[in-house]
mmCIF file of C-alpha atoms and ligand atoms in Angstrom:
data_model
loop_
_atom_site.group_PDB
_atom_site.id
_atom_site.type_symbol
_atom_site.label_atom_id
_atom_site.label_comp_id
_atom_site.label_asym_id
_atom_site.label_seq_id
_atom_site.Cartn_x
_atom_site.Cartn_y
_atom_site.Cartn_z
ATOM 1 C CA MET A 1 7.315 -22.488 -3.093
ATOM 2 C CA GLY A 2 6.702 -18.793 -2.946
ATOM 3 C CA SER A 3 3.901 -16.348 -3.384
ATOM 4 C CA LEU A 4 2.846 -13.124 -5.003
ATOM 5 C CA VAL A 5 1.549 -10.296 -2.810
ATOM 6 C CA ILE A 6 0.049 -7.125 -4.248
ATOM 7 C CA SER A 7 -0.413 -4.157 -1.933
ATOM 8 C CA ILE A 8 -2.234 -1.021 -2.974
ATOM 9 C CA ASP A 9 -1.829 2.413 -1.383
ATOM 10 C CA ALA A 10 -5.341 3.844 -1.709
ATOM 11 C CA GLU A 11 -5.442 7.486 -0.740
ATOM 12 C CA LEU A 12 -7.151 9.796 -3.296
ATOM 13 C CA GLY A 13 -6.376 13.368 -2.197
ATOM 14 C CA TRP A 14 -4.677 12.318 1.017
ATOM 15 C CA GLY A 15 -1.555 11.150 -0.775
ATOM 16 C CA PHE A 16 -0.892 14.736 -1.839
ATOM 17 C CA HIS A 17 -2.658 17.070 0.588
ATOM 18 C CA ASP A 18 0.609 18.127 2.252
ATOM 19 C CA LEU A 19 2.345 19.047 -1.021
ATOM 20 C CA ALA A 20 2.599 22.673 -2.074
ATOM 21 C CA ASP A 21 1.710 21.762 -5.627
ATOM 22 C CA PRO A 22 -0.182 18.454 -5.820
ATOM 23 C CA PRO A 23 0.316 16.678 -9.195
ATOM 24 C CA GLU A 24 -3.055 17.226 -10.791
ATOM 25 C CA SER A 25 -3.129 14.201 -13.075
ATOM 26 C CA ARG A 26 -2.401 11.845 -10.167
ATOM 27 C CA VAL A 27 -4.908 13.561 -7.880
ATOM 28 C CA GLU A 28 -7.608 13.420 -10.522
ATOM 29 C CA SER A 29 -6.872 9.793 -11.447
ATOM 30 C CA GLY A 30 -7.483 8.334 -8.007
ATOM 31 C CA ARG A 31 -11.102 7.361 -8.498
ATOM 32 C CA ARG A 32 -10.609 6.181 -12.057
ATOM 33 C CA GLY A 33 -7.619 4.058 -11.104
ATOM 34 C CA TRP A 34 -9.351 2.619 -8.047
ATOM 35 C CA ARG A 35 -12.262 1.340 -10.141
ATOM 36 C CA ARG A 36 -10.049 0.025 -12.951
ATOM 37 C CA LEU A 37 -7.796 -1.784 -10.523
ATOM 38 C CA LEU A 38 -10.749 -3.372 -8.743
ATOM 39 C CA ALA A 39 -12.161 -4.491 -12.087
ATOM 40 C CA LEU A 40 -8.827 -5.958 -13.219
ATOM 41 C CA LEU A 41 -8.333 -7.864 -9.968
ATOM 42 C CA ASP A 42 -11.865 -9.150 -10.388
ATOM 43 C CA ARG A 43 -11.245 -10.210 -13.975
ATOM 44 C CA PHE A 44 -8.226 -12.318 -13.050
ATOM 45 C CA ASP A 45 -9.556 -13.333 -9.630
ATOM 46 C CA VAL A 46 -6.549 -11.929 -7.821
ATOM 47 C CA PRO A 47 -6.855 -10.878 -4.161
ATOM 48 C CA ALA A 48 -4.852 -7.867 -2.988
ATOM 49 C CA THR A 49 -4.139 -5.925 0.169
ATOM 50 C CA TRP A 50 -5.899 -2.578 -0.090
ATOM 51 C CA ALA A 51 -4.246 -0.175 2.334
ATOM 52 C CA VAL A 52 -6.773 2.630 2.615
ATOM 53 C CA VAL A 53 -6.295 6.044 4.227
ATOM 54 C CA SER A 54 -9.012 5.720 6.818
ATOM 55 C CA HIS A 55 -10.262 9.314 6.539
ATOM 56 C CA LEU A 56 -11.715 8.038 3.244
ATOM 57 C CA MET A 57 -13.968 5.725 5.264
ATOM 58 C CA LEU A 58 -15.733 8.691 6.887
ATOM 59 C CA ASP A 59 -18.909 10.191 5.424
ATOM 60 C CA ARG A 60 -18.110 13.691 6.542
ATOM 61 C CA CYS A 61 -15.905 15.703 8.900
ATOM 62 C CA ASP A 62 -15.551 19.234 10.185
ATOM 63 C CA GLY A 63 -12.324 19.813 8.260
ATOM 64 C CA ARG A 64 -10.569 20.857 11.466
ATOM 65 C CA HIS A 65 -9.927 17.702 13.460
ATOM 66 C CA ALA A 66 -9.172 19.842 16.489
ATOM 67 C CA ASP A 67 -8.662 16.758 18.655
ATOM 68 C CA HIS A 68 -5.901 15.440 16.377
ATOM 69 C CA PRO A 69 -2.383 16.171 17.689
ATOM 70 C CA ALA A 70 -0.953 16.976 14.224
ATOM 71 C CA PRO A 71 0.641 20.415 13.863
ATOM 72 C CA PRO A 72 -1.676 23.309 12.984
ATOM 73 C CA GLY A 73 -2.295 23.469 9.270
ATOM 74 C CA TRP A 74 -2.057 19.722 8.663
ATOM 75 C CA PHE A 75 -5.722 19.574 7.565
ATOM 76 C CA GLU A 76 -5.637 22.946 5.860
ATOM 77 C CA ARG A 77 -6.089 21.770 2.283
ATOM 78 C CA GLU A 78 -9.251 19.822 3.066
ATOM 79 C CA ARG A 79 -10.946 22.833 4.590
ATOM 80 C CA GLY A 80 -9.377 25.234 2.065
ATOM 81 C CA ALA A 81 -8.674 24.369 -1.569
ATOM 82 C CA TRP A 82 -10.464 21.008 -1.344
ATOM 83 C CA ALA A 83 -13.411 22.145 0.771
ATOM 84 C CA ASP A 84 -15.623 21.601 -2.273
ATOM 85 C CA ARG A 85 -13.918 18.341 -3.257
ATOM 86 C CA PRO A 86 -15.486 15.680 -1.058
ATOM 87 C CA ASP A 87 -14.579 13.202 -3.815
ATOM 88 C CA LEU A 88 -10.903 13.583 -2.834
ATOM 89 C CA ARG A 89 -11.485 13.417 0.931
ATOM 90 C CA PHE A 90 -14.151 10.740 1.372
ATOM 91 C CA ALA A 91 -14.721 7.441 -0.406
ATOM 92 C CA PRO A 92 -17.042 5.089 1.479
ATOM 93 C CA ASP A 93 -18.417 4.124 -1.951
ATOM 94 C CA LEU A 94 -15.004 2.965 -3.184
ATOM 95 C CA VAL A 95 -14.194 1.167 0.065
ATOM 96 C CA ALA A 96 -17.525 -0.644 -0.194
ATOM 97 C CA GLY A 97 -16.433 -1.719 -3.674
ATOM 98 C CA ILE A 98 -13.379 -3.460 -2.183
ATOM 99 C CA LEU A 99 -15.519 -5.267 0.366
ATOM 100 C CA ALA A 100 -18.088 -6.332 -2.215
ATOM 101 C CA ALA A 101 -15.560 -7.636 -4.755
ATOM 102 C CA ASP A 102 -15.360 -11.344 -5.554
ATOM 103 C CA PRO A 103 -11.650 -11.839 -4.761
ATOM 104 C CA ASP A 104 -11.012 -12.026 -1.042
ATOM 105 C CA HIS A 105 -9.249 -8.683 -0.683
ATOM 106 C CA GLU A 106 -7.711 -7.633 2.595
ATOM 107 C CA LEU A 107 -8.595 -4.194 3.906
ATOM 108 C CA ALA A 108 -5.481 -2.735 5.500
ATOM 109 C CA ALA A 109 -4.579 0.681 6.870
ATOM 110 C CA HIS A 110 -2.562 3.454 5.243
ATOM 111 C CA SER A 111 -2.885 5.721 8.325
ATOM 112 C CA PHE A 112 -5.701 8.190 9.036
ATOM 113 C CA SER A 113 -4.398 11.266 7.196
ATOM 114 C CA HIS A 114 -1.201 10.153 5.418
ATOM 115 C CA VAL A 115 1.217 11.366 8.083
ATOM 116 C CA LEU A 116 4.899 10.627 7.394
ATOM 117 C CA PHE A 117 5.959 8.379 10.235
ATOM 118 C CA GLY A 118 9.702 8.779 9.750
ATOM 119 C CA ASP A 119 9.484 12.576 9.919
ATOM 120 C CA PRO A 120 11.103 13.916 13.108
ATOM 121 C CA GLU A 121 8.021 16.125 13.635
ATOM 122 C CA THR A 122 5.814 13.048 13.869
ATOM 123 C CA THR A 123 5.744 12.357 17.591
ATOM 124 C CA PRO A 124 4.764 9.002 19.109
ATOM 125 C CA GLU A 125 1.512 10.718 20.121
ATOM 126 C CA ILE A 126 0.681 11.625 16.514
ATOM 127 C CA ALA A 127 1.648 8.124 15.359
ATOM 128 C CA ARG A 128 -0.610 6.538 17.972
ATOM 129 C CA GLU A 129 -3.526 8.758 16.992
ATOM 130 C CA GLU A 130 -3.119 7.824 13.325
ATOM 131 C CA TYR A 131 -2.893 4.093 14.071
ATOM 132 C CA GLU A 132 -5.761 4.091 16.559
ATOM 133 C CA ARG A 133 -8.108 6.068 14.331
ATOM 134 C CA SER A 134 -7.516 3.569 11.529
ATOM 135 C CA ARG A 135 -8.479 0.719 13.836
ATOM 136 C CA GLU A 136 -11.477 2.573 15.281
ATOM 137 C CA ILE A 137 -12.947 3.664 11.964
ATOM 138 C CA ALA A 138 -12.543 0.148 10.568
ATOM 139 C CA ALA A 139 -14.261 -1.198 13.690
ATOM 140 C CA ARG A 140 -17.222 1.095 12.996
ATOM 141 C CA TRP A 141 -17.464 -0.670 9.638
ATOM 142 C CA GLY A 142 -17.366 -4.003 11.480
ATOM 143 C CA LEU A 143 -13.833 -4.679 10.226
ATOM 144 C CA VAL A 144 -10.466 -5.412 11.752
ATOM 145 C CA VAL A 145 -7.433 -3.936 10.033
ATOM 146 C CA ASP A 146 -4.159 -5.395 11.149
ATOM 147 C CA SER A 147 -1.814 -4.848 8.238
ATOM 148 C CA PHE A 148 -0.284 -1.413 7.749
ATOM 149 C CA VAL A 149 1.326 0.301 4.785
ATOM 150 C CA TYR A 150 3.390 3.365 5.609
ATOM 151 C CA PRO A 151 2.726 6.526 3.611
ATOM 152 C CA ARG A 152 5.625 6.919 1.137
ATOM 153 C CA ASN A 153 7.079 3.785 2.727
ATOM 154 C CA ASP A 154 8.380 6.020 5.499
ATOM 155 C CA VAL A 155 8.595 3.401 8.246
ATOM 156 C CA GLY A 156 8.607 4.684 11.824
ATOM 157 C CA HIS A 157 7.171 4.265 15.323
ATOM 158 C CA LEU A 158 7.000 0.499 14.937
ATOM 159 C CA ASP A 159 6.819 0.016 18.703
ATOM 160 C CA VAL A 160 3.588 2.032 18.739
ATOM 161 C CA LEU A 161 2.270 0.121 15.707
ATOM 162 C CA ALA A 162 2.700 -3.134 17.612
ATOM 163 C CA ASP A 163 1.168 -1.624 20.718
ATOM 164 C CA CYS A 164 -1.924 -0.557 18.752
ATOM 165 C CA GLY A 165 -2.600 -4.164 17.731
ATOM 166 C CA PHE A 166 -1.287 -4.298 14.173
ATOM 167 C CA ARG A 167 0.452 -7.476 13.039
ATOM 168 C CA ALA A 168 2.220 -6.707 9.768
ATOM 169 C CA TYR A 169 3.602 -3.866 7.691
ATOM 170 C CA ARG A 170 5.220 -3.367 4.335
ATOM 171 C CA GLY A 171 8.934 -3.002 4.860
ATOM 172 C CA ARG A 172 11.275 -1.026 2.662
ATOM 173 C CA SER A 173 12.421 -2.599 -0.564
ATOM 174 C CA PRO A 174 15.901 -4.103 -0.404
ATOM 175 C CA THR A 175 16.589 -2.732 -3.912
ATOM 176 C CA PRO A 176 16.439 0.881 -5.065
ATOM 177 C CA GLU A 177 13.061 1.925 -6.409
ATOM 178 C CA GLY A 178 12.478 3.774 -9.590
ATOM 179 C CA ILE A 179 14.562 4.212 -12.630
ATOM 180 C CA ARG A 180 17.824 2.894 -11.227
ATOM 181 C CA GLY A 181 16.227 -0.309 -10.077
ATOM 182 C CA VAL A 182 15.030 -1.000 -13.605
ATOM 183 C CA ALA A 183 17.911 0.380 -15.650
ATOM 184 C CA ASP A 184 20.827 -0.961 -13.652
ATOM 185 C CA ALA A 185 21.507 -4.485 -14.908
ATOM 186 C CA ALA A 186 23.162 -5.611 -11.671
ATOM 187 C CA ILE A 187 20.061 -4.725 -9.703
ATOM 188 C CA ARG A 188 17.675 -5.871 -12.396
ATOM 189 C CA ASP A 189 19.049 -9.388 -12.443
ATOM 190 C CA ARG A 190 19.080 -9.838 -8.708
ATOM 191 C CA SER A 191 16.207 -11.899 -7.374
ATOM 192 C CA SER A 192 13.303 -9.690 -6.471
ATOM 193 C CA LEU A 193 11.921 -12.165 -3.951
ATOM 194 C CA VAL A 194 11.766 -10.895 -0.377
ATOM 195 C CA HIS A 195 11.649 -12.839 2.845
ATOM 196 C CA PRO A 196 9.124 -11.729 5.459
ATOM 197 C CA ARG A 197 10.515 -11.734 8.976
ATOM 198 C CA ILE A 198 9.340 -11.103 12.495
ATOM 199 C CA ASP A 199 10.920 -7.896 13.734
ATOM 200 C CA GLU A 200 11.968 -6.982 17.262
ATOM 201 C CA PHE A 201 8.438 -5.803 18.060
ATOM 202 C CA GLY A 202 6.812 -9.067 17.061
ATOM 203 C CA LEU A 203 5.512 -7.527 13.827
ATOM 204 C CA VAL A 204 5.797 -9.231 10.460
ATOM 205 C CA SER A 205 7.757 -7.106 8.021
ATOM 206 C CA ILE A 206 6.904 -7.890 4.409
ATOM 207 C CA PRO A 207 9.371 -5.870 2.349
ATOM 208 C CA ALA A 208 8.385 -4.469 -1.030
ATOM 209 C CA SER A 209 9.915 -6.055 -4.134
ATOM 210 C CA LEU A 210 8.832 -3.745 -6.911
ATOM 211 C CA PHE A 211 6.880 -0.527 -7.392
ATOM 212 C CA ALA A 212 4.774 -1.181 -10.485
ATOM 213 C CA PHE A 213 5.095 2.434 -11.631
ATOM 214 C CA GLY A 214 8.692 3.140 -10.709
ATOM 215 C CA PHE A 215 9.641 3.393 -14.351
ATOM 216 C CA GLU A 216 8.262 6.559 -15.833
ATOM 217 C CA GLY A 217 9.297 9.553 -17.885
ATOM 218 C CA ARG A 218 11.477 9.350 -20.956
ATOM 219 C CA LEU A 219 12.205 5.639 -20.861
ATOM 220 C CA ARG A 220 8.565 4.854 -20.268
ATOM 221 C CA SER A 221 7.612 6.528 -23.502
ATOM 222 C CA ILE A 222 10.069 4.315 -25.413
ATOM 223 C CA ALA A 223 8.241 1.269 -24.102
ATOM 224 C CA GLU A 224 5.210 1.478 -26.320
ATOM 225 C CA SER A 225 3.478 -1.770 -25.566
ATOM 226 C CA VAL A 226 3.298 -4.309 -22.802
ATOM 227 C CA TRP A 227 5.625 -6.490 -24.931
ATOM 228 C CA THR A 228 8.476 -4.071 -24.407
ATOM 229 C CA ASP A 229 7.433 -2.712 -21.002
ATOM 230 C CA PRO A 230 10.375 -3.402 -18.667
ATOM 231 C CA ILE A 231 8.130 -3.392 -15.578
ATOM 232 C CA VAL A 232 5.982 -6.140 -17.062
ATOM 233 C CA ALA A 233 9.145 -8.093 -17.875
ATOM 234 C CA ARG A 234 10.475 -7.630 -14.377
ATOM 235 C CA ALA A 235 7.158 -8.570 -12.786
ATOM 236 C CA ARG A 236 7.026 -11.733 -14.910
ATOM 237 C CA ARG A 237 10.517 -12.690 -13.760
ATOM 238 C CA GLY A 238 9.518 -12.105 -10.142
ATOM 239 C CA ILE A 239 6.382 -14.208 -10.545
ATOM 240 C CA ASP A 240 8.421 -16.981 -12.186
ATOM 241 C CA ARG A 241 10.888 -16.947 -9.311
ATOM 242 C CA ALA A 242 8.073 -17.069 -6.767
ATOM 243 C CA ALA A 243 6.645 -20.114 -8.565
ATOM 244 C CA THR A 244 9.842 -22.103 -8.031
ATOM 245 C CA ASP A 245 11.694 -20.601 -5.046
ATOM 246 C CA ASP A 246 10.820 -19.729 -1.471
ATOM 247 C CA GLY A 247 10.016 -16.108 -0.845
ATOM 248 C CA VAL A 248 7.500 -13.452 -1.728
ATOM 249 C CA PHE A 249 7.337 -11.296 -4.815
ATOM 250 C CA HIS A 250 5.707 -8.163 -3.394
ATOM 251 C CA LEU A 251 4.408 -5.735 -5.968
ATOM 252 C CA TRP A 252 2.870 -2.425 -4.944
ATOM 253 C CA LEU A 253 1.203 0.565 -6.552
ATOM 254 C CA HIS A 254 -1.339 3.341 -6.068
ATOM 255 C CA PRO A 255 -4.720 3.392 -7.790
ATOM 256 C CA ASN A 256 -3.783 6.867 -9.069
ATOM 257 C CA ASN A 257 -0.932 5.316 -11.076
ATOM 258 C CA LEU A 258 -3.602 4.007 -13.459
ATOM 259 C CA ARG A 259 -4.058 7.270 -15.301
ATOM 260 C CA ALA A 260 -4.559 6.015 -18.854
ATOM 261 C CA THR A 261 -5.192 2.884 -20.884
ATOM 262 C CA ARG A 262 -1.526 2.005 -21.143
ATOM 263 C CA ASP A 263 -1.325 1.884 -17.333
ATOM 264 C CA ASP A 264 -4.354 -0.414 -17.230
ATOM 265 C CA ASP A 265 -2.691 -2.555 -19.908
ATOM 266 C CA ARG A 266 0.465 -2.890 -17.821
ATOM 267 C CA MET A 267 -1.488 -4.118 -14.804
ATOM 268 C CA ALA A 268 -3.662 -6.387 -16.956
ATOM 269 C CA ALA A 269 -0.534 -7.985 -18.456
ATOM 270 C CA ILE A 270 0.969 -8.585 -15.014
ATOM 271 C CA LEU A 271 -2.245 -9.942 -13.497
ATOM 272 C CA GLU A 272 -2.978 -12.145 -16.480
ATOM 273 C CA TYR A 273 0.487 -13.651 -16.232
ATOM 274 C CA ALA A 274 0.132 -14.178 -12.480
ATOM 275 C CA ALA A 275 -3.187 -15.973 -12.978
ATOM 276 C CA GLU A 276 -1.646 -18.211 -15.671
ATOM 277 C CA VAL A 277 1.340 -19.147 -13.524
ATOM 278 C CA ARG A 278 -0.925 -19.762 -10.528
ATOM 279 C CA ALA A 279 -2.985 -22.201 -12.622
ATOM 280 C CA GLU A 280 0.080 -24.124 -13.789
ATOM 281 C CA SER A 281 2.311 -24.144 -10.727
ATOM 282 C CA ALA A 282 2.357 -24.054 -6.951
ATOM 283 C CA LEU A 283 2.403 -20.232 -6.929
ATOM 284 C CA GLU A 284 0.090 -18.738 -4.318
ATOM 285 C CA ILE A 285 -1.339 -15.251 -4.470
ATOM 286 C CA GLU A 286 -1.666 -14.010 -0.910
ATOM 287 C CA THR A 287 -2.573 -10.892 1.010
ATOM 288 C CA MET A 288 -0.255 -9.370 3.601
ATOM 289 C CA GLY A 289 -2.599 -10.696 6.278
ATOM 290 C CA GLU A 290 -2.233 -14.225 4.942
ATOM 291 C CA VAL A 291 1.550 -13.875 4.985
ATOM 292 C CA ALA A 292 1.299 -12.735 8.617
ATOM 293 C CA ASP A 293 -0.900 -15.743 9.411
ATOM 294 C CA ARG A 294 1.685 -18.024 7.835
ATOM 295 C CA VAL A 295 4.931 -16.640 9.223
ATOM 296 C CA GLY A 296 3.923 -14.462 12.161
ATOM 297 C CA PRO A 297 3.502 -15.166 15.822
ATOM 298 C CA SER A 298 0.008 -16.226 16.801
ATOM 299 C CA ARG A 299 -2.295 -13.465 17.950
ATOM 300 C CA THR A 300 -2.074 -14.334 21.624
ATOM 301 C CA GLY A 301 0.764 -16.171 23.306
ATOM 302 C CA ASP A 302 3.626 -15.887 20.849
ATOM 303 C CA ARG A 303 2.954 -12.251 20.216
ATOM 304 C CA ASN A 304 3.309 -11.426 23.881
ATOM 305 C CA GLU A 305 6.477 -13.439 24.010
ATOM 306 C CA ALA A 306 7.907 -11.546 21.061
ATOM 307 C CA THR A 307 6.936 -8.240 22.652
ATOM 308 C CA THR A 308 8.575 -9.252 25.893
ATOM 309 C CA ARG A 309 11.708 -10.191 23.999
ATOM 310 C CA ALA A 310 11.700 -6.810 22.298
ATOM 311 C CA GLU A 311 11.302 -5.050 25.607
ATOM 312 C CA ARG A 312 14.264 -6.912 26.965
ATOM 313 C CA VAL A 313 16.361 -5.877 23.977
ATOM 314 C CA ILE A 314 15.426 -2.243 24.553
HETATM 315 ZN ZN1 ZN B 1 -11.428 15.677 7.613
HETATM 316 ZN ZN1 ZN B 2 0.308 6.857 0.270
#
């Protein structure tokens, strides 16, 4: 039997701070979407993996981060255009909401400042700083984060991720994201279940199955209700498959994708269906951390063995 995993890239302004022209409606929807998503998960008693940009867990900062090895200018927007927008840069209130929620959510990391780990300019030193800060800030909250979601799914510096004590990450989707993945019948009908595996660094890779908001624009506007919403249909098929077959249906999204009621309705339809299937079948709804517990090496002995194996391969 399989499971459903939902991972959430929670970032507020940090998801866009490096863009020349941040998409205003997404930027301004982050807090709204965060609260709606938390409420929906609560309503259907569904636990999720919340991968939070850990700068959001700070109360304040100097806007400079002079001791961070990122290139000059990386933190420019927070001390420039967003200097008077602490609501985009800090969110201890929203993080506390995750921790206080009834479902047993996992708090995971989405880096410290949304660095792109596959970018050639991101050195191992920068990667390490981003990973370590996530662990340190969580520790100040009395928490351990050991699942990681890469900004823009740009996977990189996995050796350093393992070295910093993480156990699991969201791997790239085996199928194309976005419009093609939904519109192309050959891809649409392929099973969207993924199979977590232990990689050469002893980390558990849990690939993404489906981006819940990969279907937007013109075709989205044709789909007027959840009854005709192709993402809801695809999510239902994935949940059905996970109820009968081995594998994980791994859905992911950002809080800022919930910009309007119809977005809330899409997530409500998916979560309601997941809760129904869970009640009637062997379907489990797990966090990434629970998947890592199930399929990964243990935290001590096996992990070292896997790391040693990886070192030998290198
Ligand atoms: Zn800062
Ligand atoms: Zn992100």
